[in-house]
PDB file of C-alpha atoms in Angstrom:
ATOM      1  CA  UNK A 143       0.000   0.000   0.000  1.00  0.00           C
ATOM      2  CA  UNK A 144       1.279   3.414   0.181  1.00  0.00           C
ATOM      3  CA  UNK A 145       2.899   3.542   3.283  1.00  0.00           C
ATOM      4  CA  UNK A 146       5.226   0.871   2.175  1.00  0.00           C
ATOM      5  CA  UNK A 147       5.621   1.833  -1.270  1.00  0.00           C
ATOM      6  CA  UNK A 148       6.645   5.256   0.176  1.00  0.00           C
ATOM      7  CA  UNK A 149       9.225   4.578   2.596  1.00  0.00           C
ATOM      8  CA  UNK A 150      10.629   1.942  -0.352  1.00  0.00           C
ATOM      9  CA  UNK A 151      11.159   4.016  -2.751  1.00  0.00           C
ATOM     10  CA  UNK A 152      12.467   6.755  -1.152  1.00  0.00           C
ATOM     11  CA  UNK A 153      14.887   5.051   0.807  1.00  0.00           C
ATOM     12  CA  UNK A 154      15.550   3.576  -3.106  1.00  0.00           C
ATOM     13  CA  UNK A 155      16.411   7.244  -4.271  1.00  0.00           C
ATOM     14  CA  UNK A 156      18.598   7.046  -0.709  1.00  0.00           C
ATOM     15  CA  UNK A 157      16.258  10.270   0.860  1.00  0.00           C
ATOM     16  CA  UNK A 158      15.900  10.889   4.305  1.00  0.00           C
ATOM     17  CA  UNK A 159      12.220  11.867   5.428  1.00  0.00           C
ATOM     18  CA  UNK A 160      13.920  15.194   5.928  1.00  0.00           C
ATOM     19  CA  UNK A 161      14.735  15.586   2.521  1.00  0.00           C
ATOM     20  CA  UNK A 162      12.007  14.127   1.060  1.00  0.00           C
ATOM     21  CA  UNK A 163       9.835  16.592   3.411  1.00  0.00           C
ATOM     22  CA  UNK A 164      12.082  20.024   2.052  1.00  0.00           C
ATOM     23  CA  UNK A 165      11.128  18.604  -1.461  1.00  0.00           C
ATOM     24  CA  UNK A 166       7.794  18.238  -1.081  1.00  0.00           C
ATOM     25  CA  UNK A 167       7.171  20.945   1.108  1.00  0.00           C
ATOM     26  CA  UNK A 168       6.097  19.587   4.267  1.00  0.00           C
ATOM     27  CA  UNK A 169       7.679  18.634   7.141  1.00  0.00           C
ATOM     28  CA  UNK A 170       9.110  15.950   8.319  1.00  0.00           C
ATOM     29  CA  UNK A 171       6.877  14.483  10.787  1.00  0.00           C
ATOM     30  CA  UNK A 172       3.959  14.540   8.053  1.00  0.00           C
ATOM     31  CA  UNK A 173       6.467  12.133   5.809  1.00  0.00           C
ATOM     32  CA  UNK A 174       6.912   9.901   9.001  1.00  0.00           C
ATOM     33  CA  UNK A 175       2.712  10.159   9.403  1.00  0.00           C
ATOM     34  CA  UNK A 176       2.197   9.252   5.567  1.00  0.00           C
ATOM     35  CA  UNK A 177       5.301   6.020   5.739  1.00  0.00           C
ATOM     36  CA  UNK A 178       3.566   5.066   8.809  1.00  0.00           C
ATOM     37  CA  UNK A 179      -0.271   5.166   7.882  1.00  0.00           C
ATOM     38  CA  UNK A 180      -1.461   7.400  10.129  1.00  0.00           C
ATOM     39  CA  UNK A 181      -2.093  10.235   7.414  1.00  0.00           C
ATOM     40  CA  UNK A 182      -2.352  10.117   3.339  1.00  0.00           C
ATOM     41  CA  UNK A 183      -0.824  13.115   1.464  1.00  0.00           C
ATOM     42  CA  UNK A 184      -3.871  14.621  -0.780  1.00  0.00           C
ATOM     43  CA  UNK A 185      -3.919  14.400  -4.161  1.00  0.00           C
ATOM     44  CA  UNK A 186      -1.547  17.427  -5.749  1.00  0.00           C
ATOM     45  CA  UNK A 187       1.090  16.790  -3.092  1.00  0.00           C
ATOM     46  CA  UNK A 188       0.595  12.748  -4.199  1.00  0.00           C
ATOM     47  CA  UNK A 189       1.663  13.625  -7.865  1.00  0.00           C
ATOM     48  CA  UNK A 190       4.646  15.924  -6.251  1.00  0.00           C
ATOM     49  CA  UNK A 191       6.110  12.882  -4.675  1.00  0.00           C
ATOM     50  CA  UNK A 192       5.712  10.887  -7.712  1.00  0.00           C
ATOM     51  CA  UNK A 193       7.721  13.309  -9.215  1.00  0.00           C
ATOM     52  CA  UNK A 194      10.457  13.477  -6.951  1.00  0.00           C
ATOM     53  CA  UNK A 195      10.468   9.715  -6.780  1.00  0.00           C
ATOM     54  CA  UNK A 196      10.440   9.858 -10.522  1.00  0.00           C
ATOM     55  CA  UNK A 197       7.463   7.133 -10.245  1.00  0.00           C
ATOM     56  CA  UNK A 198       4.325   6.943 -11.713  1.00  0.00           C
ATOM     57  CA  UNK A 199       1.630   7.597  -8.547  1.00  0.00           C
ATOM     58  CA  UNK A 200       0.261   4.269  -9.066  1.00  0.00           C
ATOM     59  CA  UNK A 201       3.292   2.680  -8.484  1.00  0.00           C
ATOM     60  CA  UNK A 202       3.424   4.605  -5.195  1.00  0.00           C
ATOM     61  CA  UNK A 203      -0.101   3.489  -4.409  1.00  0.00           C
ATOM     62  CA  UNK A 204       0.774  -0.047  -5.043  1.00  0.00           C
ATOM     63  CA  UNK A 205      -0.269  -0.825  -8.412  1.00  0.00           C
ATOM     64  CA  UNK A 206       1.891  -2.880 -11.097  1.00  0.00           C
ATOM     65  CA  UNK A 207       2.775  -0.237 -13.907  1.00  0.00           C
ATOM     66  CA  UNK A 208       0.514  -1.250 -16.682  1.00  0.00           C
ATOM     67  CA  UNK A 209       1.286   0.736 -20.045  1.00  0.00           C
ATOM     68  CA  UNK A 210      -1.986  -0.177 -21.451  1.00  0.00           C
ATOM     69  CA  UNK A 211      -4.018   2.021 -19.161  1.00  0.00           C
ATOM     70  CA  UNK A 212      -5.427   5.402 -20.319  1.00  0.00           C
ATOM     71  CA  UNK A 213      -3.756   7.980 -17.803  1.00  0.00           C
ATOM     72  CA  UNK A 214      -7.527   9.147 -17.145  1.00  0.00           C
ATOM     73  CA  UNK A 215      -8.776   5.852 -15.828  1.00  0.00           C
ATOM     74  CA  UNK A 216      -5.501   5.600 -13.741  1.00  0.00           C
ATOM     75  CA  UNK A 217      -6.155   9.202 -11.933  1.00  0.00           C
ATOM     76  CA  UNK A 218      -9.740   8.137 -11.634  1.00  0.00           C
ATOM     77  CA  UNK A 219      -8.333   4.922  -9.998  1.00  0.00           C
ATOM     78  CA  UNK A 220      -5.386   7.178  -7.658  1.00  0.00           C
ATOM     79  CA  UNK A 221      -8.513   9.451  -6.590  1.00  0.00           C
ATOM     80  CA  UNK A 222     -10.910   6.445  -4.926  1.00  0.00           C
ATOM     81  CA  UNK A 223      -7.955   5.234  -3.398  1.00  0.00           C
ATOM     82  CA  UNK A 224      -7.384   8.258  -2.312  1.00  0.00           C
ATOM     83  CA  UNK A 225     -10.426   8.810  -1.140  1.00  0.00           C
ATOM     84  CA  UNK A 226     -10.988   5.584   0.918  1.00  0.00           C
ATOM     85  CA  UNK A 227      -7.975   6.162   2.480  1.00  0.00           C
ATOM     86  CA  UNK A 228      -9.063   9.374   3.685  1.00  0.00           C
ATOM     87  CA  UNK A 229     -12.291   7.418   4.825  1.00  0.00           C
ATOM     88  CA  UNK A 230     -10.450   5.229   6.892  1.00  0.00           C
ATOM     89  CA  UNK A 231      -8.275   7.660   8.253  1.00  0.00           C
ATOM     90  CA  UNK A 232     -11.560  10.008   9.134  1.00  0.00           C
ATOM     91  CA  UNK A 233     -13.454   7.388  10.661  1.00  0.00           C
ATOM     92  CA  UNK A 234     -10.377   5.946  13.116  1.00  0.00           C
ATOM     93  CA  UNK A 235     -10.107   9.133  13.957  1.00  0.00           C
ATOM     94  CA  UNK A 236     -13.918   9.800  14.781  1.00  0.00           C
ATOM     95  CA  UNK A 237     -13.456   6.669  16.705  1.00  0.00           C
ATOM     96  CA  UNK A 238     -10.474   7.970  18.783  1.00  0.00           C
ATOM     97  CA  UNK A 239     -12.413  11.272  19.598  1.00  0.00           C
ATOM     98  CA  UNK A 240     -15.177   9.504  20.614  1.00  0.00           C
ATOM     99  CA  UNK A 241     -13.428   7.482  23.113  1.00  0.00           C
ATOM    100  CA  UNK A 242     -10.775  10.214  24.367  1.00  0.00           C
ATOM    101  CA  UNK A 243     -14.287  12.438  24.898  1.00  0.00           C
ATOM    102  CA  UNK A 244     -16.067   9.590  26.901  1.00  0.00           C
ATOM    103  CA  UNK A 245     -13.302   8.508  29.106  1.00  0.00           C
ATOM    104  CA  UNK A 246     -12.644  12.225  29.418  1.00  0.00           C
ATOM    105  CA  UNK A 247     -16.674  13.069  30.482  1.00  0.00           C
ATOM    106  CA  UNK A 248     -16.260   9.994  32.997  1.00  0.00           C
ATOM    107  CA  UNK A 249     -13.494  11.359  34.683  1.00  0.00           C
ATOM    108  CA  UNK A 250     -15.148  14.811  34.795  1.00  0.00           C
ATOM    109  CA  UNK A 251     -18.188  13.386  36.754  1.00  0.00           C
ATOM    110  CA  UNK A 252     -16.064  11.466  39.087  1.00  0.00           C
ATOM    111  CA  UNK A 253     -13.428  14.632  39.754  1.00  0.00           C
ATOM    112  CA  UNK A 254     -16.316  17.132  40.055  1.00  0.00           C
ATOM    113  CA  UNK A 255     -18.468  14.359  42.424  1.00  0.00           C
ATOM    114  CA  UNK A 256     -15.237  14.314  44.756  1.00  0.00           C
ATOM    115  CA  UNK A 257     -14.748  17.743  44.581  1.00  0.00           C
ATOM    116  CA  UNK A 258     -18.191  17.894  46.514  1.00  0.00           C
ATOM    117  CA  UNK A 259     -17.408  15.303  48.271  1.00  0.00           C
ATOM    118  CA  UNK A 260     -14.518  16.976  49.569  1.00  0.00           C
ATOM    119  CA  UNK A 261     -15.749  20.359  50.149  1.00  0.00           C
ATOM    120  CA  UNK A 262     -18.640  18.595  52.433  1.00  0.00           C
ATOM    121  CA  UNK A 263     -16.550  17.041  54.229  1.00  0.00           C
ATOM    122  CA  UNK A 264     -14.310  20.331  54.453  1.00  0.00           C
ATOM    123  CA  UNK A 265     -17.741  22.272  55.523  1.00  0.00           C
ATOM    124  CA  UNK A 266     -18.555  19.585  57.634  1.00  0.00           C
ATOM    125  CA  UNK A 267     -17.506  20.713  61.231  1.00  0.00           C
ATOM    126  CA  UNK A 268     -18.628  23.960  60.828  1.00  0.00           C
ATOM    127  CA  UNK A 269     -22.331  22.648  60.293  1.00  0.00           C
ATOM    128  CA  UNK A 270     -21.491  20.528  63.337  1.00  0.00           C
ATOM    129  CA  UNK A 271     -22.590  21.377  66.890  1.00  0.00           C
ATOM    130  CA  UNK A 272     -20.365  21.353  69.733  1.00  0.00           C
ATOM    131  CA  UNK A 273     -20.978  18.573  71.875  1.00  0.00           C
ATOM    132  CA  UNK A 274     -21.045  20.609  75.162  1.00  0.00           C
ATOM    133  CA  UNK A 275     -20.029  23.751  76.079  1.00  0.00           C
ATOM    134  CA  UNK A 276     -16.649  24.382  77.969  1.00  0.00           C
ATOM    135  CA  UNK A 277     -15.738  27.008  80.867  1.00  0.00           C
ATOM    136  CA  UNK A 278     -13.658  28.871  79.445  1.00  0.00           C
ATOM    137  CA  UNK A 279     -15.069  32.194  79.381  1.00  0.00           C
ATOM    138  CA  UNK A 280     -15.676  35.587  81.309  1.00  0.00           C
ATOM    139  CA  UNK A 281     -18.332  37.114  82.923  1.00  0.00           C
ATOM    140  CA  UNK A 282     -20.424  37.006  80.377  1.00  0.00           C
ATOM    141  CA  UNK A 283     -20.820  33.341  80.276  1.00  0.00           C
ATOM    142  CA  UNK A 284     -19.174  30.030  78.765  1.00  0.00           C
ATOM    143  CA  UNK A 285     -17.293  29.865  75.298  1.00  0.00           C
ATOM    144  CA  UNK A 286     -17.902  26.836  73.502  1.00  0.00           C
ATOM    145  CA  UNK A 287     -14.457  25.502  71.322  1.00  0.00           C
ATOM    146  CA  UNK A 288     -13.941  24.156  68.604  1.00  0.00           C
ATOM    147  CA  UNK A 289     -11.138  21.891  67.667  1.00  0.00           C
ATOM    148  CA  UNK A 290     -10.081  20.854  64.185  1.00  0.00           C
ATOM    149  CA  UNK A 291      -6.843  19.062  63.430  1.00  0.00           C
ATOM    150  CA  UNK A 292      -4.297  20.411  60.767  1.00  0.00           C
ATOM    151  CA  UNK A 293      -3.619  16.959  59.236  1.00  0.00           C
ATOM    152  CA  UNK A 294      -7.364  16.808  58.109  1.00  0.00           C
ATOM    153  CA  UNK A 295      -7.374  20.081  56.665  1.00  0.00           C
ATOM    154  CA  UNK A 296      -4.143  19.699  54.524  1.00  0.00           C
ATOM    155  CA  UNK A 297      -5.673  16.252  53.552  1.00  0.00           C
ATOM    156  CA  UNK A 298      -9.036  17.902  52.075  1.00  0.00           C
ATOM    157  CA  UNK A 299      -7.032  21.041  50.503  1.00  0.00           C
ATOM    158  CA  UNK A 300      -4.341  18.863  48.246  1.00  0.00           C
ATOM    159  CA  UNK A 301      -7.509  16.707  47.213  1.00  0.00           C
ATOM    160  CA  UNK A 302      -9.841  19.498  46.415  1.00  0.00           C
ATOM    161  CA  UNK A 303      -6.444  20.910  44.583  1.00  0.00           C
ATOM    162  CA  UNK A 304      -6.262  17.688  42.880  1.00  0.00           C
ATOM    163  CA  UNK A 305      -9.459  17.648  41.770  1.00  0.00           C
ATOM    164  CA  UNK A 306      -9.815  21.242  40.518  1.00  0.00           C
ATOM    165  CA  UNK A 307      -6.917  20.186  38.334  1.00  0.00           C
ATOM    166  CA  UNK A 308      -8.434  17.045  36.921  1.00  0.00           C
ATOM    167  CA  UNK A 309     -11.283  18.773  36.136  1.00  0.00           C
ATOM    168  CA  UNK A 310      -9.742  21.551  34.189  1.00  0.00           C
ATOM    169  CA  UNK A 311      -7.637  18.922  32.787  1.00  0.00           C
ATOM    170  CA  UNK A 312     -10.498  16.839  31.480  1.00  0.00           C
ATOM    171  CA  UNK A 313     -12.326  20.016  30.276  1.00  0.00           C
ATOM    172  CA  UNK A 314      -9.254  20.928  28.098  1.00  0.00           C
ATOM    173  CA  UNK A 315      -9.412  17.783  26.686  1.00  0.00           C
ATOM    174  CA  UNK A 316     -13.142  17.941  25.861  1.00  0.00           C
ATOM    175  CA  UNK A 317     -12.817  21.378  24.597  1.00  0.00           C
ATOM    176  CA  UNK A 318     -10.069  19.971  22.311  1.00  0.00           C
ATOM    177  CA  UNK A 319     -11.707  16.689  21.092  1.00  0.00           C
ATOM    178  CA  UNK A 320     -14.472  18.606  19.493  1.00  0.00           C
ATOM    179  CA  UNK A 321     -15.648  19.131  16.479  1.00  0.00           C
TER     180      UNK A 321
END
């Protein structure tokens, strides 16, 4: 297919993907995507790496040279395949979005549940009531106290912390998912 026809003959003309890249115009991490399958090159830039693989396209996409061929069949040919490709490619990538967005609303929920969690519990002993009142006080009658330990308050901030950040984190990735 193309990927392999790709990365054979340009390692043929003894190219690097950097040089192929400077040649063609893009860079080099789109000629790794293309030799790789993740991406296809479209059509114009297709018939530019033909041309600096001095190869007929549908050699490049696979096909046997055939001299009998009208050229306009073959580019008729080199445009469906094209066109699948880009197909494929759009629905994997549909398919990737929709997961990435899914696990990325369930961890959303669960963050932003804690982070209630955790500021009820945090609000928690100030919606308590004292058990009893103590004597320490003036004349104008006892003070009640209130004792809260440190330990349980760092505990509740670096959680709330760590949710606020998984939330924003799985909002960035929603917000960047879409479509």
């Amino acid at each position: 297919m193309l990927q392999e026809q790709l990365k054979a003959l340009r390692l043929k003309k003894g190219l690097s993907q950097e040089e192929l890249a400077a040649r063609v115009h893009v860079v080099r991490q789109t000629v790794s995507k293309w030799e790789t399958g993740s991406s296809v090159p479209d059509a114009q830039t297709l018939i530019l790496i033909a041309q600096v693989l001095e190869t007929p396209v549908s050699v490049l996409l696979g096909e046997q040279p055939n001299r009998d061929k009208e050229e306009e069949d073959e580019l008729t040919q080199i445009a469906q395949k094209l066109e699948r490709l880009n197909e494929e490619l759009a629905r994997k990538s549909a398919a990737n979005r929709r997961r990435i967005r899914t696990v990325a609303i369930s961890v959303l929920i669960l963050a932003a549940v804690s982070l209630m969690v955790l500021l009820f519990l945090a609000a928690e002993p100030f919606l308590r009531q004292p058990f009893g009142s103590g004597i320490i006080g003036g004349a104008d009658g006892p003070t009640d106290i209130l004792v809260f330990s440190g330990t349980h308050w760092l505990g509740i901030g670096v959680s709330a912390l760590l949710c606020v950040f998984v939330v924003t984190a799985a909002a960035v990735v929603l917000h960047r998912t879409k479509r």
